[in-house]
Structure formats: C-alpha cells, structure tokens
Coordinates of C-alpha atoms in Angstrom, one line a residue:
X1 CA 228.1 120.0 46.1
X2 CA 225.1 120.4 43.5
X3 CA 223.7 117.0 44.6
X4 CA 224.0 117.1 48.5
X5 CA 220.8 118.2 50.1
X6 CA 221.2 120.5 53.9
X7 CA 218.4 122.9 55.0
X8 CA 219.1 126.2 53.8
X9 CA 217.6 128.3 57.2
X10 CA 219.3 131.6 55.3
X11 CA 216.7 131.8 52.8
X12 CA 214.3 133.1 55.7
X13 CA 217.5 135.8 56.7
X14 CA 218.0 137.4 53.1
X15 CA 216.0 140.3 53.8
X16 CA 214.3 143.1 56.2
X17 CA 211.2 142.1 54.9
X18 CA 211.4 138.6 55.0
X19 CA 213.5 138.4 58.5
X20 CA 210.4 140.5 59.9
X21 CA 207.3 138.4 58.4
X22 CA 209.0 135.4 60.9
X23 CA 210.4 137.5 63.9
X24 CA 208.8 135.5 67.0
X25 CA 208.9 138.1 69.9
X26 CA 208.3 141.6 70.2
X27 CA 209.2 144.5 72.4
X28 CA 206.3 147.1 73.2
X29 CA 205.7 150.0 74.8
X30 CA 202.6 148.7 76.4
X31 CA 204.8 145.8 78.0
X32 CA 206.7 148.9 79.9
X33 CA 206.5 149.6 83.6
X34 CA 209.1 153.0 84.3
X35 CA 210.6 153.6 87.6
X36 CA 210.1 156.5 89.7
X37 CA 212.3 157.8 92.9
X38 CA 210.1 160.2 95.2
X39 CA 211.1 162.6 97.7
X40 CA 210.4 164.8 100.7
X41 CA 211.4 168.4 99.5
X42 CA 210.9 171.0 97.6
X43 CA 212.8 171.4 93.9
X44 CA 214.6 168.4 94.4
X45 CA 215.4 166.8 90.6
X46 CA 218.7 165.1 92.2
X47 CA 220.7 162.5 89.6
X48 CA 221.3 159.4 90.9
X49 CA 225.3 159.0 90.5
X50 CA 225.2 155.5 89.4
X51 CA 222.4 155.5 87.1
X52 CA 222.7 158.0 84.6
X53 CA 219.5 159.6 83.2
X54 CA 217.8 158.4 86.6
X55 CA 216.9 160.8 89.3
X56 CA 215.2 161.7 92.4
X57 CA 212.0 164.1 92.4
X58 CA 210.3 166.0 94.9
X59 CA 206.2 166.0 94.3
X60 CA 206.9 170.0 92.8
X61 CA 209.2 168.3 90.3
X62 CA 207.4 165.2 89.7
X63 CA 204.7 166.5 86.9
X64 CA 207.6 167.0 84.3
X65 CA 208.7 163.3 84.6
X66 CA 205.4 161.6 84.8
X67 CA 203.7 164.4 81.7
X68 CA 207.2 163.1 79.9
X69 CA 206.1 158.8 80.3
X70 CA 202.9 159.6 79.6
X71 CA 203.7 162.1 76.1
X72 CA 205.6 158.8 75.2
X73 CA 202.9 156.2 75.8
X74 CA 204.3 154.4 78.9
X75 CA 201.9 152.6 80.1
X76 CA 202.8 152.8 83.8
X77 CA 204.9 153.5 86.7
X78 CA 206.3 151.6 90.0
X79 CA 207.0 154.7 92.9
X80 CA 209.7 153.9 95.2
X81 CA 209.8 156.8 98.6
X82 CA 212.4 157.9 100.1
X83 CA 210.9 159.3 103.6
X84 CA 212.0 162.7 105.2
X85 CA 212.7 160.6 109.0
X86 CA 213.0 157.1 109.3
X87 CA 212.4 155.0 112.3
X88 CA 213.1 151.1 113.5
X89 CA 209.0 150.2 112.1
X90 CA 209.1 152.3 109.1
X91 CA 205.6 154.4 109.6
X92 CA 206.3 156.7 106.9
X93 CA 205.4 153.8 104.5
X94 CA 202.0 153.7 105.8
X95 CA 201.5 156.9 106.8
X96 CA 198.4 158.6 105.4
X97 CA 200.7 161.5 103.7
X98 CA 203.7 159.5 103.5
X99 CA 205.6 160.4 100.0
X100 CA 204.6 157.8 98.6
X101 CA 200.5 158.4 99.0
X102 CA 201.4 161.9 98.6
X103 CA 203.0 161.0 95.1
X104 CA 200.1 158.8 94.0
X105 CA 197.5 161.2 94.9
X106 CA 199.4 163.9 92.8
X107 CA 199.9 161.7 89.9
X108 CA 196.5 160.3 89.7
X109 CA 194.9 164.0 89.5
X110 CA 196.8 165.0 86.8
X111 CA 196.7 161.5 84.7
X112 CA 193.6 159.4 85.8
X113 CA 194.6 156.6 83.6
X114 CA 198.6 156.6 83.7
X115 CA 198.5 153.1 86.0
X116 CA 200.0 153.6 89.3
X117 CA 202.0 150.8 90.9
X118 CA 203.3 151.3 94.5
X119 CA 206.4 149.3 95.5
X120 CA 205.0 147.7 99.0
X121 CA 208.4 147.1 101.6
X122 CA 209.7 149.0 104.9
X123 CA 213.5 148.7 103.9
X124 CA 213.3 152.4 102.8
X125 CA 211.7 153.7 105.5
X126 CA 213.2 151.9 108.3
X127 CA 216.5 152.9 110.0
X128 CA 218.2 149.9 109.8
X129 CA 217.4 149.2 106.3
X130 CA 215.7 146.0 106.4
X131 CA 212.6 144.9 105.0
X132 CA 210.7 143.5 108.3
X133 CA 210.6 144.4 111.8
X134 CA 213.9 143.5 113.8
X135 CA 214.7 142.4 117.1
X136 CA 217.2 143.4 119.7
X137 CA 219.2 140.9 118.5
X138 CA 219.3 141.8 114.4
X139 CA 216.8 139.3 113.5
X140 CA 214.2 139.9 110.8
X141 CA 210.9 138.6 112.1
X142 CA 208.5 137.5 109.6
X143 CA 205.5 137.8 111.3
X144 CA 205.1 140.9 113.0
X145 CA 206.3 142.4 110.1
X146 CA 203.6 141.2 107.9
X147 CA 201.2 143.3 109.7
X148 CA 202.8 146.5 108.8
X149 CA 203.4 145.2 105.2
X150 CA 199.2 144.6 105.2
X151 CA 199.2 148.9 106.7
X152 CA 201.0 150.0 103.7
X153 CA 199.3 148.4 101.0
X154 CA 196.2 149.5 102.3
X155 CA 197.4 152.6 102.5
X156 CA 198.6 152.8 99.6
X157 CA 194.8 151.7 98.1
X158 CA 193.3 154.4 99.8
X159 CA 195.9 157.0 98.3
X160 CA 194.2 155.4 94.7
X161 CA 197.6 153.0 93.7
X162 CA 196.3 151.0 91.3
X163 CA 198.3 148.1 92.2
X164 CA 200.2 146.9 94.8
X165 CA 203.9 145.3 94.2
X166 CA 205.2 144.0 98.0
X167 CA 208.5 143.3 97.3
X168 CA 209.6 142.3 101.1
X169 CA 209.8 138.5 100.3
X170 CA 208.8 137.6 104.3
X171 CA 206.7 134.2 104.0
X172 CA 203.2 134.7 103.8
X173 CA 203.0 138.1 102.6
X174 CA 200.4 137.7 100.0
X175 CA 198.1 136.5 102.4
X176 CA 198.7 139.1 104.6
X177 CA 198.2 142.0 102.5
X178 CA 195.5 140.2 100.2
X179 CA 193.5 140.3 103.4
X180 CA 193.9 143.4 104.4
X181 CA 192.8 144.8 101.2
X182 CA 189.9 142.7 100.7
X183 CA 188.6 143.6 104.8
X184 CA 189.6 147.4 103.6
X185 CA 187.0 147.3 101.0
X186 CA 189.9 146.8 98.1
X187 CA 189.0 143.1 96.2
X188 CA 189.7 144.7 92.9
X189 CA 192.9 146.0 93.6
X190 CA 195.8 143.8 92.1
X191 CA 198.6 142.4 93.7
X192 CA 202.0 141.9 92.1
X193 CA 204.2 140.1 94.2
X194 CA 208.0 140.2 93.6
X195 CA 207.6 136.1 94.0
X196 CA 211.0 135.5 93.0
X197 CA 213.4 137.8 94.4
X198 CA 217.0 137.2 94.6
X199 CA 219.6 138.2 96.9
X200 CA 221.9 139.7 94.4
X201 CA 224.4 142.2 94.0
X202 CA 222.7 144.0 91.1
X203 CA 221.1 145.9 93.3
X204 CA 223.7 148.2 94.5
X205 CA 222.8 151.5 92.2
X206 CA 218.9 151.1 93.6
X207 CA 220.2 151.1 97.6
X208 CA 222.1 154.7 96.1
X209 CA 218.6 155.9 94.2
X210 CA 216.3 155.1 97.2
X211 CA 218.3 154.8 100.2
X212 CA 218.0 151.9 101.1
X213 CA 220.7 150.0 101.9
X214 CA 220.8 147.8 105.3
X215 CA 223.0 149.1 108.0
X216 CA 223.9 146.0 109.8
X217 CA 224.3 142.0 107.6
X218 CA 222.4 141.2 105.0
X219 CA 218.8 140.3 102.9
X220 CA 219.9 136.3 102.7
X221 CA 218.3 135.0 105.6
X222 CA 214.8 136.3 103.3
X223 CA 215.6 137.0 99.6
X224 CA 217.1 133.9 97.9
X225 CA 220.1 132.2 96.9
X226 CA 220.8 133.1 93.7
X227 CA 222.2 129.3 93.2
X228 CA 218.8 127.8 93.5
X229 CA 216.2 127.2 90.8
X230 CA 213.6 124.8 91.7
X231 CA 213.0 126.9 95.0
X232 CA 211.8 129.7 92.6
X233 CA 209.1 127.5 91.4
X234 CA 208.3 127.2 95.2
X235 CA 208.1 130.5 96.0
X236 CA 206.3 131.3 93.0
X237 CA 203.5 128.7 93.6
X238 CA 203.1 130.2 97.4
X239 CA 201.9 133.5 96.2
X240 CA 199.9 132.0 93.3
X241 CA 198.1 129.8 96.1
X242 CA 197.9 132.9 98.2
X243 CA 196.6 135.2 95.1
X244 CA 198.9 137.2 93.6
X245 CA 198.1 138.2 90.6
X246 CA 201.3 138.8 89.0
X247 CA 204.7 137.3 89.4
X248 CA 207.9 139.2 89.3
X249 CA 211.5 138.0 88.7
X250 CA 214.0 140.2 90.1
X251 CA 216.7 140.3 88.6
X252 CA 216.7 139.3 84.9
X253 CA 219.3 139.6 83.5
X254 CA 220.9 136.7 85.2
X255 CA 218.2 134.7 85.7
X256 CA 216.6 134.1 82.5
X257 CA 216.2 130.9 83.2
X258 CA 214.2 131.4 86.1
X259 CA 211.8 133.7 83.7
X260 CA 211.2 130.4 81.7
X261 CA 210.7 128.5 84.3
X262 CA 207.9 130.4 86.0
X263 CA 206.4 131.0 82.4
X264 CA 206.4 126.9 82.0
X265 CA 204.8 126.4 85.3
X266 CA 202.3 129.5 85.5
X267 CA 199.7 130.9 83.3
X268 CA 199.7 134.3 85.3
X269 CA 201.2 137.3 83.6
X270 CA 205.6 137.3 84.5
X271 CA 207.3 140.3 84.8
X272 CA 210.7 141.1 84.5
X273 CA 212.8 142.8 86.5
X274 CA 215.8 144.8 84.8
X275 CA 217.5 146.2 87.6
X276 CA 219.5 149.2 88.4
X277 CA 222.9 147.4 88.0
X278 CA 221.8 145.5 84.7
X279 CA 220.9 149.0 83.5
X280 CA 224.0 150.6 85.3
X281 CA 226.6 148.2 83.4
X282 CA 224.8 149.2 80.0
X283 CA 225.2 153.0 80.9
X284 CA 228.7 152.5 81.2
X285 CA 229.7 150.5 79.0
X286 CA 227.9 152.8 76.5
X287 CA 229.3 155.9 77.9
X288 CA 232.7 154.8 77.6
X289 CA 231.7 153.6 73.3
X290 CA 232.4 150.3 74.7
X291 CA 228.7 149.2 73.3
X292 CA 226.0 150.5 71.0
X293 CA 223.5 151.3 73.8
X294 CA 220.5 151.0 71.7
X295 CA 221.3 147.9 70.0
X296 CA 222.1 146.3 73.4
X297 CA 219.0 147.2 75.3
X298 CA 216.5 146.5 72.5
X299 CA 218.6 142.9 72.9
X300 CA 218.5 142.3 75.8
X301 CA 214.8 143.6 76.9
X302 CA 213.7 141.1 73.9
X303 CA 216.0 138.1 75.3
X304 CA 213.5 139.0 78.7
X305 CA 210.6 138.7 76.6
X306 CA 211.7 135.5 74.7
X307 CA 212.6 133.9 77.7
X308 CA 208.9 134.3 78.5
X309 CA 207.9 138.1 80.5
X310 CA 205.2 139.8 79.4
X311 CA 206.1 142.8 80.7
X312 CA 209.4 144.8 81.7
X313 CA 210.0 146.7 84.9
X314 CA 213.0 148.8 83.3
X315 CA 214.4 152.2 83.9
X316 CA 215.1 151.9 80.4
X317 CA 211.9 152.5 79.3
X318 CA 212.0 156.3 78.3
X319 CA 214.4 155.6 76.1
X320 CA 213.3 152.5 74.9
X321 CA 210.1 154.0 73.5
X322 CA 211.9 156.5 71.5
X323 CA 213.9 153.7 69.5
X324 CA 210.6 152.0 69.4
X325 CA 209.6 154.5 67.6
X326 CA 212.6 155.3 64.8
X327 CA 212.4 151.5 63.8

C-alpha cells in the first residue's frame, strides 16, 4: 500500500475549518422570499392544519407577522388573498380594496423597504377555482383571461407591490401584464413570472392555506406535465422574450433538474419554489422524530441553491434564519 498513489479528497474533509474554506454554495437570508396568507376579518390568526407554523392573518393581525420577518432580516414577502365573496371573474383580485391591496398598502406604511411581492392569479378569488375565465362548458380560456390578469397586476402597482409574480401560466401572460403596467405608468415595476409551473400534487396544503382549490377537473390543460423537461426551457424562453424579469420553478423539490436547466440556458435571476407539501412532508416527518428538521431543511434549501436558484420562495424561511444564525 505505501507505494500505490490514489487522490486522497479527505485531506480537504478533516476539519470545520478546512471543510468551510472550500464549501461552494451558500444559504442566506437575503436569498429568502417568506409567504404570507391574508384575509378578510377581523382577529383572524387561523393555523393552517396541514402546514404547521403557517397561518392565516387578517390586516389587524398582520403587523405581528411582517414586524417578526422583518426583526429577522427577511428580505421579502409574496401575499397570497383569500377574498371575503368570490365570483365566476374573480374581481376581488383587482379590486381597488381587495385584501390583497389592502394588505400591501398596510405593510408598506409600516416597513417602506420590507419588499412586497404580490402573487398575480384569479384561482383564489374565483368560484370555480381556476386560474382564467371559464366557459359554459368548463373550459379555461386563455385569452379573455389575460385581460383580467393585466387588472390585477396593475392593481396591485397602484396599491405600491413592489413586484409582481403572475403565477396563472395562460400563454402570453407576460405580455399582457407587462403592457399593462408599462401603459399604467409602471416600467419600473418587476415582473416575476412563475415560468415553469408544474401540475403537481405538492400543492395540496397551499389549496387548504388559500382556498383555492378547483371545484370542477383539473390545472393540466395549463400548468405542465411534470414528465416533460425540454418544454420548461420553452416556457421559460417565452416569458424571457416577453420580459419577465425573474423566473420561478415551482416546485423544487422534485424538479431540480429543471432549476439547472433554466440556470444553464438563462442568465436572469431563478427562483425556487419550495412548496407547501415539500415543506408539509418535512413538518411531519420532524414532528413524528422521524428527521432532524434543521439538518434537513438547511439540506435541502442548499441542494435548491446548488442546483442553481438564487433565491428561495419557502415558508421555511422564519425558521431558517434563526439556524442561520446559531451556525
């Protein structure tokens, strides 16, 4: 054995020190984006069943979560509404005091520079629970719908969101909304399209959080097949052409591959999605001692990283922070 020569890849292991002088990725707080559920109501802090730790606020309960990201240094929050009346056209998304304006509005008075992101879809404030506009015979059209789509976002500008996340997936909506906030007087305003959105059961604690679960089929005929790849790439150069700013993956966990592939093929900045079952499974698991919860998030946010996001849209964030910080 003394005269055989191998690579000895241990000698950069032996330590702390040495295994963090060639760590390659890091997790961050800045790379956070936090959740929020908002409500009609009043005293409403409601736990969302499925997710522990997550829960639903009304705007007189909402100071104590957002004063809480920002105490910790998160960087920024995505608002999801949940409307007090729905109808088939979903107005309360573009209402001028629809929850979510109302929300924005409240959050950017008390913390000007917390960065607000407003989720930009109909599902949760449509009756049916679909994303577009649907005929009398269940179909989801694409066209009409985009109009509305281009109502909220701008509505959502006016209310001061910071940026704008459609996350609808009907063809063309980019264009649609990046119009209307341009003619609206809103060039600077970001969009972050959820480019890449998968039809995926991993979504089934979020339809509990906001409500928002179809009443009739399914998203397949407009989110995608979770067996394709190179339609990502598609779908990704679409919005890029039609100027998003920002690509999403949704969901990560499973789809890693998809990250890299959209980090390979585009220099704009990638986020990923870690969804409300991803994060679900973990809570479990953890609850039951079945997993170090820590250990496995810090893992698996930095796999999401690796695998080429910049930033995380994770309702793990809170938490995430906090072991940030022991380290």
């Amino acid at each position: 054995m003394a005269d055989l020569y191998f690579q000895r890849h241990r000698r950069l292991r032996q330590s702390a020190g040495i295994r963090s002088m060639v760590k390659e990725t890091y997790l961050h707080k800045e790379d956070l984006i936090y959740p929020i559920f908002v409500m009609d109501g009043e005293n409403i802090k409601n736990p969302v069943n499925s997710m522990p730790g997550v829960f639903q606020f009304s705007l007189d309960r909402l100071g104590e979560e957002v004063d809480e990201v920002v105490t910790l240094g998160i960087p920024s929050v995505i608002l999801f509404g949940l409307p007090a009346t729905k109808d088939a056209e979903g107005t309360q998304a573009y209402h001028d005091h629809g929850i979510v304006q109302k929300a924005i509005r409240f959050i950017k008075d008390r913390h000007p520079n917390l960065v607000v992101i407003a989720d930009t879809c109909l599902c949760e404030f449509t009756d049916h629970g679909h994303c577009g506009v649907v005929d009398e015979h269940e179909r989801i059209l694409n066209d009409p719908s985009l109009d509305l789509l281009a109502k909220t976002a701008v509505s959502q500008a006016q209310a001061g969101a910071d940026i704008i996340a459609p996350s609808n997936m009907m063809d063309g909506f980019v264009t649609a909304i990046r119009q209307g906030l341009d003619r609206a007087g809103f060039q600077d305003v970001p969009i972050m399209s959820y480019a890449v959105k998968y039809a995926s059961a991993y979504y089934g604690p979020f339809r509990e959080a906001a409500d928002g679960a179809p009443k009739f089929g399914n998203r397949k005929t407009y989110q995608m097949d979770y067996s394709n790849r190179m339609e990502a790439v598609r779908e990704a150069t679409s919005d890029m052409e039609e100027g998003a700013d920002f690509l999403i993956v949704k969901p990560a966990l499973a789809y890693l591959d998809i990250i890299r592939d959209i980090r390979n093929n585009f220099d704009a900045p990638i986020v990923a999605y870690n969804v409300s079952g991803e994060y679900a499974m973990v809570k479990a698991a953890a609850i039951n001692g079945w997993i170090n919860e820590k250990e496995t998030v810090l893992e698996t946010l930095t796999g999401m990283k690796r695998a080429g996001a910049d930033i995380i849209l994770t309702y793990h964030a809170k938490d995430v922070v906090r072991w940030l910080e022991e380290k």
